[in-house]
Short mmCIF file of C-alpha atoms in Angstrom, two decimals:
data_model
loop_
_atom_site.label_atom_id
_atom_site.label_comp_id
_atom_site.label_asym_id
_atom_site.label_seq_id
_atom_site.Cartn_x
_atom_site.Cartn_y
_atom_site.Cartn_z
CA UNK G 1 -72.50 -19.77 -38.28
CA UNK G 2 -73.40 -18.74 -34.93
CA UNK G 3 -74.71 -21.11 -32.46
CA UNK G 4 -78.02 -20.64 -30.37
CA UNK G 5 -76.24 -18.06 -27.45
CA UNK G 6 -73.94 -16.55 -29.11
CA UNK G 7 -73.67 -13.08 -30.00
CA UNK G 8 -72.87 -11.97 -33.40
CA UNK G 9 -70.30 -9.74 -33.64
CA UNK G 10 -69.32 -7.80 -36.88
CA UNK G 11 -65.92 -5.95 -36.84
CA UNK G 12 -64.89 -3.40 -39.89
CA UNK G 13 -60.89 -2.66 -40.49
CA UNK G 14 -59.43 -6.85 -39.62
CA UNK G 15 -56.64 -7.13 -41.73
CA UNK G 16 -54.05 -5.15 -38.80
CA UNK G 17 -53.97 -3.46 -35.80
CA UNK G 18 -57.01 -2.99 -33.94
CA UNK G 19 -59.58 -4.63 -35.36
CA UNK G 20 -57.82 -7.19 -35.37
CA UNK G 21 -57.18 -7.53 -31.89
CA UNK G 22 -60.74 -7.23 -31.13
CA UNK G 23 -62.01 -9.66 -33.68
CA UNK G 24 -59.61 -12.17 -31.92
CA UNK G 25 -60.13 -11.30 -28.62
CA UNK G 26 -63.82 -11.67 -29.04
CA UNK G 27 -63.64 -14.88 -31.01
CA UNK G 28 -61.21 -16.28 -28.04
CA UNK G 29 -63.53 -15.70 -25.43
CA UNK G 30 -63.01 -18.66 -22.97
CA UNK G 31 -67.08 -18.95 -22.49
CA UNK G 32 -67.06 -18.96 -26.55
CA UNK G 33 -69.90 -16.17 -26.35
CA UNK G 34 -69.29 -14.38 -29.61
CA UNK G 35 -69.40 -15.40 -33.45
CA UNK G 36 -67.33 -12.90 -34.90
CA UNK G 37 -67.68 -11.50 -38.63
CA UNK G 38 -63.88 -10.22 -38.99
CA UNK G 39 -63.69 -8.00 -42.57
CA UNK G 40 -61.39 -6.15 -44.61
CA UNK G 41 -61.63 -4.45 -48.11
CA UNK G 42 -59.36 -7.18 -49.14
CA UNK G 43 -59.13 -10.44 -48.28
CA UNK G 44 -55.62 -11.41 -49.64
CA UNK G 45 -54.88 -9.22 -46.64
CA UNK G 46 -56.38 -11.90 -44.62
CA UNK G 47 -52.91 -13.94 -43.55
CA UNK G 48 -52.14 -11.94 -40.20
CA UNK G 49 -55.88 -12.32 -39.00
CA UNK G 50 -56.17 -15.85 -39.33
CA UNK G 51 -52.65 -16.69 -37.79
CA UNK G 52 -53.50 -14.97 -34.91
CA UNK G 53 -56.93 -16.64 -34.78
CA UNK G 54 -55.49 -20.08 -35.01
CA UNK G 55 -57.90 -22.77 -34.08
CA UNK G 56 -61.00 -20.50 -33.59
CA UNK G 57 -60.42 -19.41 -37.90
CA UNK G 58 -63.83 -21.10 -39.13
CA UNK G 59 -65.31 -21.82 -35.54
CA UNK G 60 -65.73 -18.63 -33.53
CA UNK G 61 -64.49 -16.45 -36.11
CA UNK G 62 -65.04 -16.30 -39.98
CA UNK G 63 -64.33 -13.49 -42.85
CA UNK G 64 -66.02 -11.23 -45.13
CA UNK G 65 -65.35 -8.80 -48.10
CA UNK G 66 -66.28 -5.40 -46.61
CA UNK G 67 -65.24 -1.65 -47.97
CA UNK G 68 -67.04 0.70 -45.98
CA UNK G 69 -66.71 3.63 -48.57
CA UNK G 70 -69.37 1.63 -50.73
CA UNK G 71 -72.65 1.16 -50.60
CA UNK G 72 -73.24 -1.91 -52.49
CA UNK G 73 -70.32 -3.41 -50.65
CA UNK G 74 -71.49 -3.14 -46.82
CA UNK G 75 -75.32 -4.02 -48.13
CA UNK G 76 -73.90 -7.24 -49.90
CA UNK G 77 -71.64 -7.69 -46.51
CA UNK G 78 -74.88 -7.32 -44.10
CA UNK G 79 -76.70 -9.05 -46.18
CA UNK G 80 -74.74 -12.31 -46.84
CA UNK G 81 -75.68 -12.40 -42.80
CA UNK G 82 -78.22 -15.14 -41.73
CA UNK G 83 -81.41 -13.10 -40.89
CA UNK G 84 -79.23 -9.74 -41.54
CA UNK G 85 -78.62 -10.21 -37.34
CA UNK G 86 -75.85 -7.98 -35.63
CA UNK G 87 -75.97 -7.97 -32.32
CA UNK G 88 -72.85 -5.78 -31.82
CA UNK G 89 -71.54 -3.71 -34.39
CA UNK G 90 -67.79 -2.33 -34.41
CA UNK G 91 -66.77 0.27 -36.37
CA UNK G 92 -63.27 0.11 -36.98
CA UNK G 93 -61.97 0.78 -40.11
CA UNK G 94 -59.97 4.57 -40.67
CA UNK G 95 -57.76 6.32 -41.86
CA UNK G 96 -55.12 9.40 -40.45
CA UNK G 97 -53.92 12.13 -42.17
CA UNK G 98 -51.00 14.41 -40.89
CA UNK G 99 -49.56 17.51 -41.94
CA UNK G 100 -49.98 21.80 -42.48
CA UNK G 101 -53.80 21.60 -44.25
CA UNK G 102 -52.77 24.12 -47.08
CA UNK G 103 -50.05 21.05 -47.91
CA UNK G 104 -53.11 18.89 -48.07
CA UNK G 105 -55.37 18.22 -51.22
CA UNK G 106 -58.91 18.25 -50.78
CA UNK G 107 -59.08 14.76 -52.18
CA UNK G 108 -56.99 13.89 -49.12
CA UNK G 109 -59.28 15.87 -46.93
CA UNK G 110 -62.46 14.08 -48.40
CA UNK G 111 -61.09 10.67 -48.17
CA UNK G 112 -60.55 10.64 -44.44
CA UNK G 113 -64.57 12.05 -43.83
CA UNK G 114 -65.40 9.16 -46.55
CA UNK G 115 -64.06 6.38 -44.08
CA UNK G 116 -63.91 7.93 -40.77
CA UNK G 117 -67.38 9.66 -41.07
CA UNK G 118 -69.54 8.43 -43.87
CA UNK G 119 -68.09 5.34 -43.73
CA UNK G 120 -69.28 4.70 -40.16
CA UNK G 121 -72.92 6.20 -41.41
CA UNK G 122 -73.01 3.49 -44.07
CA UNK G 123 -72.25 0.63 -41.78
CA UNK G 124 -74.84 1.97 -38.64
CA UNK G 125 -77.76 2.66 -41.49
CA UNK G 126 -77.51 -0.42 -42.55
CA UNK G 127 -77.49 -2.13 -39.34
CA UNK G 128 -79.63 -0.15 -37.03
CA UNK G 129 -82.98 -0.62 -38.17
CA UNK G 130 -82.92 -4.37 -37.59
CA UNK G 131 -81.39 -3.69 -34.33
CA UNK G 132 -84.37 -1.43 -33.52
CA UNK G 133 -87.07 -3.94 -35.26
CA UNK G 134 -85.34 -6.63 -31.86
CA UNK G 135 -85.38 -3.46 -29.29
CA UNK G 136 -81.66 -4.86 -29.05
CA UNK G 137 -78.26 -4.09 -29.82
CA UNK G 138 -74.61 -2.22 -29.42
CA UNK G 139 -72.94 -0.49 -31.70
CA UNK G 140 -69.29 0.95 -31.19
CA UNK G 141 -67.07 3.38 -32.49
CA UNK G 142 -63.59 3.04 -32.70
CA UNK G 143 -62.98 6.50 -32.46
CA UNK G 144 -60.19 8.82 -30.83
CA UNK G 145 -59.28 10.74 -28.05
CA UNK G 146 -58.65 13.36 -31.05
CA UNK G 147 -62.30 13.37 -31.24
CA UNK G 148 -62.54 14.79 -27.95
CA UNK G 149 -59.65 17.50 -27.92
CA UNK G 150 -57.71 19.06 -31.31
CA UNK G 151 -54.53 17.86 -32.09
CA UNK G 152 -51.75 20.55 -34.48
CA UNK G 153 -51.85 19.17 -37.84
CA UNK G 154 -53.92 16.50 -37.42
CA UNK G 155 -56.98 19.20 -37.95
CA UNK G 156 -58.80 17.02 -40.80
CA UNK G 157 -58.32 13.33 -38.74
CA UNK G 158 -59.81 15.58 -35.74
CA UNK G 159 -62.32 16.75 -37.54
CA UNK G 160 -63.44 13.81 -38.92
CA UNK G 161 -63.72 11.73 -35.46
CA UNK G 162 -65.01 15.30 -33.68
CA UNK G 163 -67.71 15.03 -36.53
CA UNK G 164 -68.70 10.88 -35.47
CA UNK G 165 -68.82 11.80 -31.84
CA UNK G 166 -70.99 14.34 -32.96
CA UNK G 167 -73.53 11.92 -35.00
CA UNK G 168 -73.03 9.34 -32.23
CA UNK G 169 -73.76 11.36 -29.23
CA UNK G 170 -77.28 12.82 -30.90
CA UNK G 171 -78.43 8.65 -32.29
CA UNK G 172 -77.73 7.53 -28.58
CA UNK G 173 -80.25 9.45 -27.15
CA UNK G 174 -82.93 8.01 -29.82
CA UNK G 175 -81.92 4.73 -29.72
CA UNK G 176 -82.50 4.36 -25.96
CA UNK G 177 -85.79 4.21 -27.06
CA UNK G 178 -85.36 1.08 -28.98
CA UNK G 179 -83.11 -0.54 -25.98
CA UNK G 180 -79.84 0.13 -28.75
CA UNK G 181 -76.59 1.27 -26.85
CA UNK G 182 -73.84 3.22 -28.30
CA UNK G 183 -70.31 3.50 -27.43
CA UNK G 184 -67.07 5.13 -27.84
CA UNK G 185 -63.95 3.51 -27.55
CA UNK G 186 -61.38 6.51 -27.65
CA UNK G 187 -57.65 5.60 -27.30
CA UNK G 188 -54.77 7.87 -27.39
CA UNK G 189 -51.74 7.03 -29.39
CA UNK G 190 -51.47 3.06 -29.93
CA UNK G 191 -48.58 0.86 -31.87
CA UNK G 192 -49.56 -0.17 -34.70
CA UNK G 193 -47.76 -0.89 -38.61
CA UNK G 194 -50.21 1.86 -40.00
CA UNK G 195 -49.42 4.88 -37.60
CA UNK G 196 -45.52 4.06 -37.61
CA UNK G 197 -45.53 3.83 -41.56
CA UNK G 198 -48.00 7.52 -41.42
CA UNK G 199 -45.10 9.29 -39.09
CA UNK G 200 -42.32 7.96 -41.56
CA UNK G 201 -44.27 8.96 -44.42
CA UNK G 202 -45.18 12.39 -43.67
CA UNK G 203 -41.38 12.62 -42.67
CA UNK G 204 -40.52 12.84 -45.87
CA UNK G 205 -43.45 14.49 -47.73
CA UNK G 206 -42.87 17.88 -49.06
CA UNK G 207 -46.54 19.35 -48.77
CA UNK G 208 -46.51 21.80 -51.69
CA UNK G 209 -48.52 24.79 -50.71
CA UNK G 210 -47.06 24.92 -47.18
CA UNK G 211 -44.97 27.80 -46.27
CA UNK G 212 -41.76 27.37 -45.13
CA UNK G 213 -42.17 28.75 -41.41
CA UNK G 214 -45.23 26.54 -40.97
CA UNK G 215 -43.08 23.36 -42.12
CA UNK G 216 -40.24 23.79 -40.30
CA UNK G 217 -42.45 24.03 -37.25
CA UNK G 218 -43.93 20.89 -38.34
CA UNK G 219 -40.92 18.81 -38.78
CA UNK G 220 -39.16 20.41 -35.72
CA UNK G 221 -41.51 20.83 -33.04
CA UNK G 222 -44.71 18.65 -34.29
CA UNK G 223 -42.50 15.34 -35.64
CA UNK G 224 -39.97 14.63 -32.59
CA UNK G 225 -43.09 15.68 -30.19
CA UNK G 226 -45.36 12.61 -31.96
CA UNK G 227 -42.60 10.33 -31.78
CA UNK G 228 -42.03 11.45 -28.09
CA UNK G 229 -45.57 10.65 -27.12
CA UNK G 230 -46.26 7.02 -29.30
CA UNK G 231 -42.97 6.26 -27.10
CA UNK G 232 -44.30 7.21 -23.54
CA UNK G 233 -47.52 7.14 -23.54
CA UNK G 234 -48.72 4.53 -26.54
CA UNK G 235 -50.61 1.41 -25.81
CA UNK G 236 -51.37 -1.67 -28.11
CA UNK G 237 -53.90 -2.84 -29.55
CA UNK G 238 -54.48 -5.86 -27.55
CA UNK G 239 -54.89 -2.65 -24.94
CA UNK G 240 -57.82 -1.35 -26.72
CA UNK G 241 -59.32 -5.16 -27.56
CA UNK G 242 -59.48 -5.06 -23.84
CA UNK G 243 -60.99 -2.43 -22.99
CA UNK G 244 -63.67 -2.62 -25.75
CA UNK G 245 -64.76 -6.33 -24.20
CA UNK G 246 -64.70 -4.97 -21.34
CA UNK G 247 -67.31 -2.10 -22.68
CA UNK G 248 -69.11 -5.28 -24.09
CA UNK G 249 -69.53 -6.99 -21.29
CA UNK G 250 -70.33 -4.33 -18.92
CA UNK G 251 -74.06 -3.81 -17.46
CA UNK G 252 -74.16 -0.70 -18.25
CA UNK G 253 -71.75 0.12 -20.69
CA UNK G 254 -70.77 3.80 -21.06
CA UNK G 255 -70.91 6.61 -24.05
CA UNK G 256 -67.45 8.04 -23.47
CA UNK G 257 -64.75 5.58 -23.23
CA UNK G 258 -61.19 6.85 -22.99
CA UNK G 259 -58.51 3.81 -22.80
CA UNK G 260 -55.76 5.63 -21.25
CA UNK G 261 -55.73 7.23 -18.24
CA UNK G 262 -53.51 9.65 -18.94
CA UNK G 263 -55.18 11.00 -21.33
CA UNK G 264 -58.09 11.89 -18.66
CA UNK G 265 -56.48 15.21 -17.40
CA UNK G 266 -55.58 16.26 -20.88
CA UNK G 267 -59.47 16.19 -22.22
CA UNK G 268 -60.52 17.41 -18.55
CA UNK G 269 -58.73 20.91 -19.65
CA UNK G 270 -61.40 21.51 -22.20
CA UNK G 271 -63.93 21.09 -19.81
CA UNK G 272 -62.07 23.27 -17.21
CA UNK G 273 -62.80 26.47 -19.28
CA UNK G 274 -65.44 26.96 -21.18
CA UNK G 275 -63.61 29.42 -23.49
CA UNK G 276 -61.74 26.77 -24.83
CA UNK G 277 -58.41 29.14 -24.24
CA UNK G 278 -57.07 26.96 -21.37
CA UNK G 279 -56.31 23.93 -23.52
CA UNK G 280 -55.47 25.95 -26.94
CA UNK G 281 -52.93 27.78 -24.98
CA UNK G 282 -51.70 24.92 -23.14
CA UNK G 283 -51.34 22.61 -26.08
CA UNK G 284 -49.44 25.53 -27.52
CA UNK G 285 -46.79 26.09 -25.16
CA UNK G 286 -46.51 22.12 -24.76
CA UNK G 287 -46.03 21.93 -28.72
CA UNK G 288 -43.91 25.20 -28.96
CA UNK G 289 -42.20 25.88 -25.71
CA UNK G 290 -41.39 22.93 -23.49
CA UNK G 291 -40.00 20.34 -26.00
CA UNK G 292 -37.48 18.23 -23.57
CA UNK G 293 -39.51 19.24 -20.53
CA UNK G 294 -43.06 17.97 -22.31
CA UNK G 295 -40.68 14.51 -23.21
CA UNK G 296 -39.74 14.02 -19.57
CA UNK G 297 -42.76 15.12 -17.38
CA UNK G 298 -44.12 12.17 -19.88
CA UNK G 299 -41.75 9.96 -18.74
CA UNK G 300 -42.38 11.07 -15.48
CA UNK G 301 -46.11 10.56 -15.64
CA UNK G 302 -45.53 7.02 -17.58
CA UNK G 303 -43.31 6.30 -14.47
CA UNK G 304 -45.72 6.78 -11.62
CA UNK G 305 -48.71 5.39 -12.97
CA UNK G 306 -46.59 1.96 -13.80
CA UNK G 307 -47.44 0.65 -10.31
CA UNK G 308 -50.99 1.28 -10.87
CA UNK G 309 -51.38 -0.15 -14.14
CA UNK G 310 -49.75 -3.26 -13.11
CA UNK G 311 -52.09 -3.80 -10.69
CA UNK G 312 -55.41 -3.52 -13.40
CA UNK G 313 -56.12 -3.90 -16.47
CA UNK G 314 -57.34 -0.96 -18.56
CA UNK G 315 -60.63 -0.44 -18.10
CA UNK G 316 -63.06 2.45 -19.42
CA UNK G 317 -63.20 6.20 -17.73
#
């Protein structure tokens, strides 16, 4: 339970990856600031979590059940809460999908919008009007710098996170009101089990509807390309954990949060040209045309900005 200071933090998606990075990062806060509520859909899943907590398991940090495609589930979650108080809400929990859409079911298609979107909906509804009621709160998006510019054949993932920066950007603006802040944390590629095992996967799917022009495009230009950029330009999820306590802890924390500066000029060439034909056309000839050259002007870019990385940690644009 959370002592008389402390913040209460509740963090969707714990069992790998990034939420569970943050849920440890914030539970391992030297000044001991946060009581984090890590949770997971399963919590035989729980092993990974816990060993990286260590010594703050059941002090700074403690579980719960939570599946944010149900209903009854985040309710029972929020309320199991003393006083139903969360004073910082992370929204973690996703899932990808890759591949030519007429190779994807619609069940597929729905799925993703069920966690990435609705599921996201659930959790703020449920949360918000308390936060309101105290004129006090933050709630935060893990979200994607896919949500900010289209990927090739991630279309549904992108639309799904395009869709939450949507609904996020329009509640910010009324929840000023009530003294609520809303973020997005929106990293580029990062290392984790679950995007490695989605590349390998969709490797060897045979997406049945596809035609075979579109698929040999997508294993040829689209596969090596993905692998290319997780290589140069990926960061881990202690990088994100980071940068969202940073985004915590700020004064005035910020809507748009990219993690990698990299990524900067790439979502700067949709606001370059209002059109949108600048970046459609570049992505294009960097998906279809440049292939080694894309790979090393990476490199090259990875490279320079080593120096300068070094030097600070990442920290939101």
């Amino acid at each position: 339970m959370a002592t008389e200071g402390q913040k209460v933090v509740l963090v969707s998606g714990c069992s790998s990856g990034i939420g569970l990075a943050i849920a440890v990062t914030l539970a391992r806060d030297e000044r001991k600031r946060y009581y984090v509520i890590a949770t997971m859909r399963d919590l035989k899943r729980k092993d990974k979590l816990v060993e990286a907590a260590g010594d703050v398991y059941g002090q700074t940090l403690s579980l719960l059940t939570l599946d944010v495609c149900s209903d009854e589930s985040v309710k029972q979650c929020v309320d199991s809460i003393k006083d139903r108080h969360v004073d910082i809400l992370i929204n973690n929990a996703g899932v990808g999908l890759v591949g030519p859409v007429e190779g994807l079911s619609m069940e597929e298609m729905k799925q993703v919008f069920e966690t990435n979107f609705f599921g996201v909906v659930r959790m703020i509804k449920e949360v918000m009007p308390n936060m309101k009621r105290r004129r006090s709160g933050h709630i935060i998006v893990i979200s994607s710098a896919m949500g900010l510019q289209g990927v090739a054949y991630n279309d549904v993932y992108s639309a799904s996170k395009f869709a939450i920066e949507g609904f996020c950007e329009s509640l910010a603006i009324q929840l000023l009101k009530f003294n609520v802040t809303v973020s997005m944390i929106e990293p580029g590629p990062v290392h984790t089990e679950f995007e490695m095992k989605m590349i390998a996967d969709v490797s060897k799917k045979e997406f049945a509807g596809a035609d075979a022009e579109t698929l040999h495009h997508f294993r040829t230009c689209y596969l090596p390309s993905a692998v290319d950029v997780f290589q140069v330009l990926g960061q881990t999820p202690k990088d994100i954990a980071k940068c969202t306590k940073k985004v915590i802890e700020s004064p005035r924390p910020l809507f748009h949060n990219l993690t990698n500066p990299l990524y900067t000029p790439i979502v700067a060439l949709k606001y370059a040209d209002h059109t949108g034909n600048l970046s459609v056309h570049t992505f294009y000839h960097m998906l279809y045309n440049l292939g080694g050259v894309m790979h090393v002007s990476m490199s090259i870019m990875k490279c320079l900005s080593c120096g300068c990385l070094r030097r600070r940690t990442i920290s939101p644009i």
